[in-house]
């Protein structure tokens, strides 16, 4: 349901969205928390890929369970190299950058953690819950 809400914007901007989701029917945390994590991650990824040429607009999302933990991995290409401070992406624009803080807060609230990184032309977000 959460991801289907992004279908129109992904199509409108010709973003190659690849995903694989294998999770149990019942999750040990609320829909609100899952929505917060995924919506912030998707919003950031979409914002990062839109300025790219169409053929480079790629977002990959994998969500699966392993050893009783839920693993969320989102990667995307980007047009502008993200800035980092203390392992967190920061925004140069005023009143931006709250999405990554929200992701970190929600992951910690659920006794999990998250990690942001960049390699080559890819931005990576990994969340373990």
Coordinates of N, CA and C in Angstrom, one line a residue:
X1 N 0.8 -1.2 0.0 CA 0.0 0.0 0.0 C 0.9 1.3 0.0
X2 N 1.9 1.3 0.8 CA 2.8 2.4 0.9 C 3.4 2.7 -0.4
X3 N 4.0 1.6 -1.0 CA 4.7 1.8 -2.2 C 3.8 2.1 -3.4
X4 N 2.6 1.6 -3.4 CA 1.7 1.9 -4.5 C 1.3 3.4 -4.5
X5 N 1.5 4.1 -3.4 CA 1.2 5.5 -3.4 C 2.3 6.3 -4.2
X6 N 3.4 5.7 -4.5 CA 4.4 6.3 -5.3 C 4.4 6.0 -6.7
X7 N 3.5 5.1 -7.1 CA 3.4 4.6 -8.5 C 3.3 5.7 -9.5
X8 N 2.5 6.7 -9.3 CA 2.3 7.8 -10.2 C 3.5 8.6 -10.4
X9 N 4.2 9.0 -9.3 CA 5.4 9.8 -9.4 C 6.5 9.1 -10.1
X10 N 6.6 7.8 -9.8 CA 7.7 7.0 -10.4 C 7.5 6.9 -11.9
X11 N 6.2 6.7 -12.3 CA 5.9 6.6 -13.7 C 6.0 8.0 -14.4
X12 N 5.5 9.0 -13.7 CA 5.6 10.4 -14.3 C 7.1 10.8 -14.6
X13 N 8.0 10.4 -13.7 CA 9.4 10.8 -13.9 C 10.3 9.7 -14.5
X14 N 9.6 8.7 -15.0 CA 10.3 7.6 -15.7 C 11.4 7.0 -14.8
X15 N 11.1 6.8 -13.6 CA 12.1 6.2 -12.6 C 12.0 4.7 -12.7
X16 N 13.2 4.1 -12.9 CA 13.3 2.6 -12.9 C 13.2 2.2 -11.4
X17 N 12.1 1.7 -11.0 CA 12.0 1.2 -9.6 C 12.0 -0.3 -9.5
X18 N 13.0 -0.9 -8.9 CA 13.1 -2.3 -8.8 C 13.0 -2.7 -7.3
X19 N 12.2 -3.7 -7.1 CA 11.9 -4.0 -5.7 C 11.8 -5.5 -5.5
X20 N 12.1 -6.0 -4.3 CA 11.9 -7.4 -3.9 C 11.5 -7.3 -2.4
X21 N 10.3 -7.8 -2.1 CA 9.8 -7.8 -0.7 C 9.3 -9.1 -0.3
X22 N 10.0 -9.6 0.8 CA 9.6 -11.0 1.3 C 9.6 -10.8 2.8
X23 N 8.4 -10.5 3.3 CA 8.2 -10.3 4.8 C 7.1 -11.1 5.3
X24 N 7.0 -11.3 6.6 CA 5.9 -12.1 7.1 C 4.6 -11.2 7.0
X25 N 3.5 -11.8 7.1 CA 2.2 -11.1 7.0 C 2.1 -10.2 8.3
X26 N 2.5 -10.7 9.4 CA 2.4 -9.9 10.7 C 3.8 -9.4 11.0
X27 N 3.9 -8.1 11.2 CA 5.2 -7.5 11.5 C 5.1 -7.1 13.0
X28 N 6.3 -7.1 13.7 CA 6.3 -6.8 15.1 C 6.3 -5.3 15.5
X29 N 5.9 -4.4 14.5 CA 5.9 -3.0 14.8 C 4.7 -2.4 14.0
X30 N 4.3 -1.2 14.3 CA 3.1 -0.6 13.8 C 3.3 -0.2 12.3
X31 N 2.1 -0.1 11.7 CA 2.0 0.4 10.3 C 2.6 1.8 10.2
X32 N 2.3 2.6 11.2 CA 2.8 4.0 11.2 C 4.3 4.1 11.2
X33 N 5.0 3.2 11.9 CA 6.4 3.2 11.9 C 7.0 2.7 10.5
X34 N 6.4 1.7 10.0 CA 6.8 1.2 8.6 C 6.6 2.3 7.6
X35 N 5.4 3.0 7.7 CA 5.1 4.1 6.7 C 6.1 5.2 6.9
X36 N 6.5 5.5 8.1 CA 7.5 6.6 8.3 C 8.8 6.2 7.7
X37 N 9.3 5.0 7.9 CA 10.5 4.6 7.3 C 10.5 4.6 5.8
X38 N 9.5 3.9 5.2 CA 9.5 3.8 3.8 C 9.2 5.1 3.1
X39 N 8.3 5.9 3.6 CA 7.9 7.1 2.9 C 9.1 8.1 2.9
X40 N 9.8 8.2 4.1 CA 10.9 9.1 4.1 C 12.0 8.6 3.2
X41 N 12.3 7.3 3.1 CA 13.3 6.8 2.3 C 13.0 7.0 0.8
X42 N 11.7 6.7 0.4 CA 11.3 6.9 -1.0 C 11.3 8.3 -1.4
X43 N 10.8 9.2 -0.5 CA 10.8 10.7 -0.9 C 12.3 11.1 -1.1
X44 N 13.2 10.8 -0.3 CA 14.6 11.1 -0.5 C 15.2 10.6 -1.8
X45 N 14.9 9.3 -2.0 CA 15.4 8.7 -3.2 C 14.8 9.3 -4.5
X46 N 13.6 9.6 -4.5 CA 12.9 10.2 -5.7 C 13.5 11.6 -5.9
X47 N 13.6 12.4 -4.9 CA 14.2 13.7 -5.0 C 15.7 13.6 -5.6
X48 N 16.4 12.6 -5.2 CA 17.8 12.5 -5.6 C 17.9 12.1 -7.1
X49 N 17.0 11.3 -7.6 CA 17.1 10.8 -9.0 C 16.5 11.7 -10.0
X50 N 15.5 12.5 -9.7 CA 14.8 13.3 -10.6 C 15.7 14.1 -11.5
X51 N 16.7 14.8 -11.0 CA 17.5 15.6 -11.8 C 18.4 14.9 -12.8
X52 N 18.5 13.6 -12.7 CA 19.3 12.8 -13.6 C 18.7 12.6 -14.9
X53 N 19.5 12.3 -15.9 CA 18.9 11.8 -17.2 C 18.1 10.6 -17.0
X54 N 17.0 10.4 -17.8 CA 16.1 9.3 -17.6 C 16.7 8.0 -17.4
X55 N 17.7 7.7 -18.2 CA 18.3 6.3 -18.2 C 19.1 6.1 -16.9
X56 N 19.4 7.1 -16.1 CA 20.1 6.9 -14.8 C 19.2 7.0 -13.6
X57 N 17.9 7.2 -13.8 CA 17.0 7.3 -12.6 C 16.6 5.9 -12.1
X58 N 17.3 5.4 -11.1 CA 17.1 4.1 -10.6 C 17.0 4.1 -9.1
X59 N 16.0 3.4 -8.6 CA 15.8 3.1 -7.2 C 15.6 1.6 -7.0
X60 N 16.3 1.1 -6.0 CA 16.2 -0.4 -5.7 C 15.8 -0.5 -4.3
X61 N 14.8 -1.3 -4.0 CA 14.3 -1.6 -2.6 C 14.2 -3.1 -2.4
X62 N 14.9 -3.5 -1.3 CA 14.7 -4.9 -0.9 C 14.3 -4.9 0.6
X63 N 13.3 -5.7 0.9 CA 12.9 -5.8 2.3 C 12.7 -7.3 2.5
X64 N 13.3 -7.9 3.5 CA 13.2 -9.3 3.8 C 13.5 -9.5 5.3
X65 N 13.1 -10.7 5.7 CA 13.4 -11.2 7.0 C 14.5 -12.1 7.0
X66 N 15.4 -12.0 8.0 CA 16.6 -12.9 8.2 C 16.9 -13.0 9.7
X67 N 16.9 -14.2 10.1 CA 17.2 -14.5 11.6 C 16.3 -13.7 12.5
X68 N 15.1 -13.5 12.2 CA 14.1 -12.8 13.1 C 14.2 -11.3 13.0
X69 N 15.0 -10.8 12.1 CA 15.1 -9.3 11.9 C 14.6 -9.0 10.5
X70 N 14.0 -7.8 10.4 CA 13.6 -7.2 9.2 C 14.7 -6.3 8.6
X71 N 15.1 -6.6 7.4 CA 16.2 -5.8 6.7 C 15.6 -5.0 5.6
X72 N 15.8 -3.8 5.6 CA 15.4 -2.9 4.6 C 16.6 -2.2 3.9
X73 N 16.7 -2.4 2.6 CA 17.9 -1.9 1.9 C 17.3 -1.1 0.7
X74 N 17.6 0.2 0.7 CA 17.2 1.1 -0.4 C 18.5 1.7 -1.0
X75 N 18.6 1.6 -2.3 CA 19.7 2.3 -3.0 C 19.2 3.1 -4.2
X76 N 19.9 4.1 -4.4 CA 19.5 5.0 -5.6 C 20.7 5.7 -6.1
X77 N 20.5 6.0 -7.4 CA 21.5 6.9 -8.0 C 21.2 8.3 -7.6
X78 N 22.1 9.3 -7.9 CA 21.9 10.6 -7.4 C 22.6 11.6 -8.4
X79 N 22.1 12.8 -8.4 CA 22.6 13.9 -9.3 C 23.7 14.7 -8.5
X80 N 23.4 14.9 -7.2 CA 24.3 15.7 -6.4 C 24.9 14.9 -5.3
X81 N 26.2 14.9 -5.1 CA 26.8 14.1 -4.1 C 26.3 14.5 -2.7
X82 N 25.7 13.6 -1.9 CA 25.2 14.0 -0.6 C 26.4 14.4 0.3
X83 N 26.1 15.3 1.2 CA 27.0 15.7 2.3 C 26.7 14.9 3.5
X84 N 27.7 14.5 4.3 CA 27.5 13.8 5.5 C 28.1 14.5 6.7
X85 N 27.5 14.3 7.8 CA 28.1 14.8 9.1 C 27.7 13.7 10.1
X86 N 28.8 13.2 10.8 CA 28.6 12.1 11.8 C 27.8 10.9 11.2
X87 N 28.1 10.5 10.0 CA 27.4 9.4 9.4 C 26.0 9.6 8.9
X88 N 25.5 10.9 9.0 CA 24.2 11.2 8.6 C 24.2 12.1 7.4
X89 N 23.4 11.9 6.3 CA 23.3 12.8 5.2 C 22.7 14.1 5.8
X90 N 23.2 15.2 5.3 CA 22.7 16.5 5.7 C 22.3 17.3 4.4
X91 N 21.3 18.2 4.6 CA 20.9 19.0 3.4 C 21.5 20.3 3.5
X92 N 21.8 20.8 2.3 CA 22.3 22.2 2.1 C 21.1 23.2 2.2
X93 N 19.9 22.7 1.9 CA 18.7 23.6 1.8 C 18.1 23.8 3.2
X94 N 17.7 25.0 3.5 CA 17.0 25.3 4.7 C 15.7 24.5 4.8
X95 N 15.4 24.0 6.0 CA 14.1 23.3 6.3 C 14.1 21.9 5.5
X96 N 15.2 21.4 5.2 CA 15.3 20.0 4.6 C 16.2 19.2 5.4
X97 N 16.1 17.9 5.2 CA 17.0 16.9 5.9 C 16.3 16.3 7.1
X98 N 15.0 16.5 7.2 CA 14.3 15.9 8.4 C 14.0 14.4 8.1
X99 N 13.9 14.0 6.8 CA 13.6 12.6 6.5 C 14.6 11.6 7.1
X100 N 15.9 11.9 6.9 CA 16.9 11.0 7.4 C 16.9 11.0 8.9
X101 N 16.7 12.1 9.5 CA 16.6 12.1 11.0 C 15.4 11.3 11.5
X102 N 14.3 11.4 10.8 CA 13.1 10.6 11.1 C 13.4 9.1 11.0
X103 N 14.1 8.8 9.9 CA 14.5 7.4 9.7 C 15.3 6.9 10.8
X104 N 16.3 7.6 11.2 CA 17.2 7.2 12.3 C 16.4 7.1 13.6
X105 N 15.5 8.1 13.9 CA 14.7 8.1 15.1 C 13.8 6.9 15.2
X106 N 13.1 6.6 14.1 CA 12.2 5.5 14.0 C 12.9 4.1 14.2
X107 N 14.0 4.0 13.5 CA 14.8 2.7 13.6 C 15.2 2.5 15.1
X108 N 15.7 3.6 15.7 CA 16.2 3.5 17.1 C 15.0 3.2 18.0
X109 N 13.8 3.8 17.8 CA 12.6 3.6 18.6 C 12.2 2.1 18.5
X110 N 12.5 1.5 17.4 CA 12.1 0.1 17.2 C 13.3 -0.9 17.6
X111 N 14.2 -0.4 18.3 CA 15.4 -1.1 18.8 C 16.2 -1.6 17.6
X112 N 16.2 -0.9 16.5 CA 17.0 -1.2 15.3 C 18.1 -0.2 15.1
X113 N 18.6 -0.2 13.9 CA 19.6 0.8 13.5 C 19.6 1.0 12.0
X114 N 20.2 2.1 11.6 CA 20.2 2.4 10.2 C 21.6 2.9 9.8
X115 N 22.0 2.8 8.6 CA 23.3 3.3 8.1 C 23.1 3.9 6.7
X116 N 23.7 5.0 6.5 CA 23.7 5.7 5.2 C 25.1 5.7 4.7
X117 N 25.2 5.5 3.4 CA 26.5 5.5 2.8 C 26.4 5.8 1.3
X118 N 27.6 6.1 0.7 CA 27.7 6.4 -0.7 C 28.9 5.6 -1.3
X119 N 28.6 4.9 -2.4 CA 29.7 4.2 -3.1 C 29.5 4.5 -4.6
X120 N 30.6 5.0 -5.2 CA 30.5 5.3 -6.7 C 29.3 6.3 -6.9
X121 N 28.4 5.9 -7.7 CA 27.3 6.8 -8.0 C 26.0 6.4 -7.3
X122 N 26.1 5.7 -6.2 CA 25.0 5.1 -5.5 C 24.9 5.6 -4.1
X123 N 23.7 5.9 -3.6 CA 23.5 6.2 -2.2 C 22.8 4.9 -1.6
X124 N 23.2 4.6 -0.4 CA 22.7 3.4 0.2 C 22.1 3.7 1.6
X125 N 20.9 3.1 1.8 CA 20.3 3.2 3.2 C 20.0 1.7 3.6
X126 N 20.5 1.4 4.7 CA 20.3 0.0 5.3 C 19.7 0.2 6.6
X127 N 18.6 -0.5 6.9 CA 17.9 -0.5 8.2 C 17.7 -1.9 8.6
X128 N 18.1 -2.1 9.9 CA 17.8 -3.4 10.5 C 16.9 -3.2 11.7
X129 N 15.8 -4.0 11.7 CA 14.8 -3.9 12.8 C 14.6 -5.2 13.4

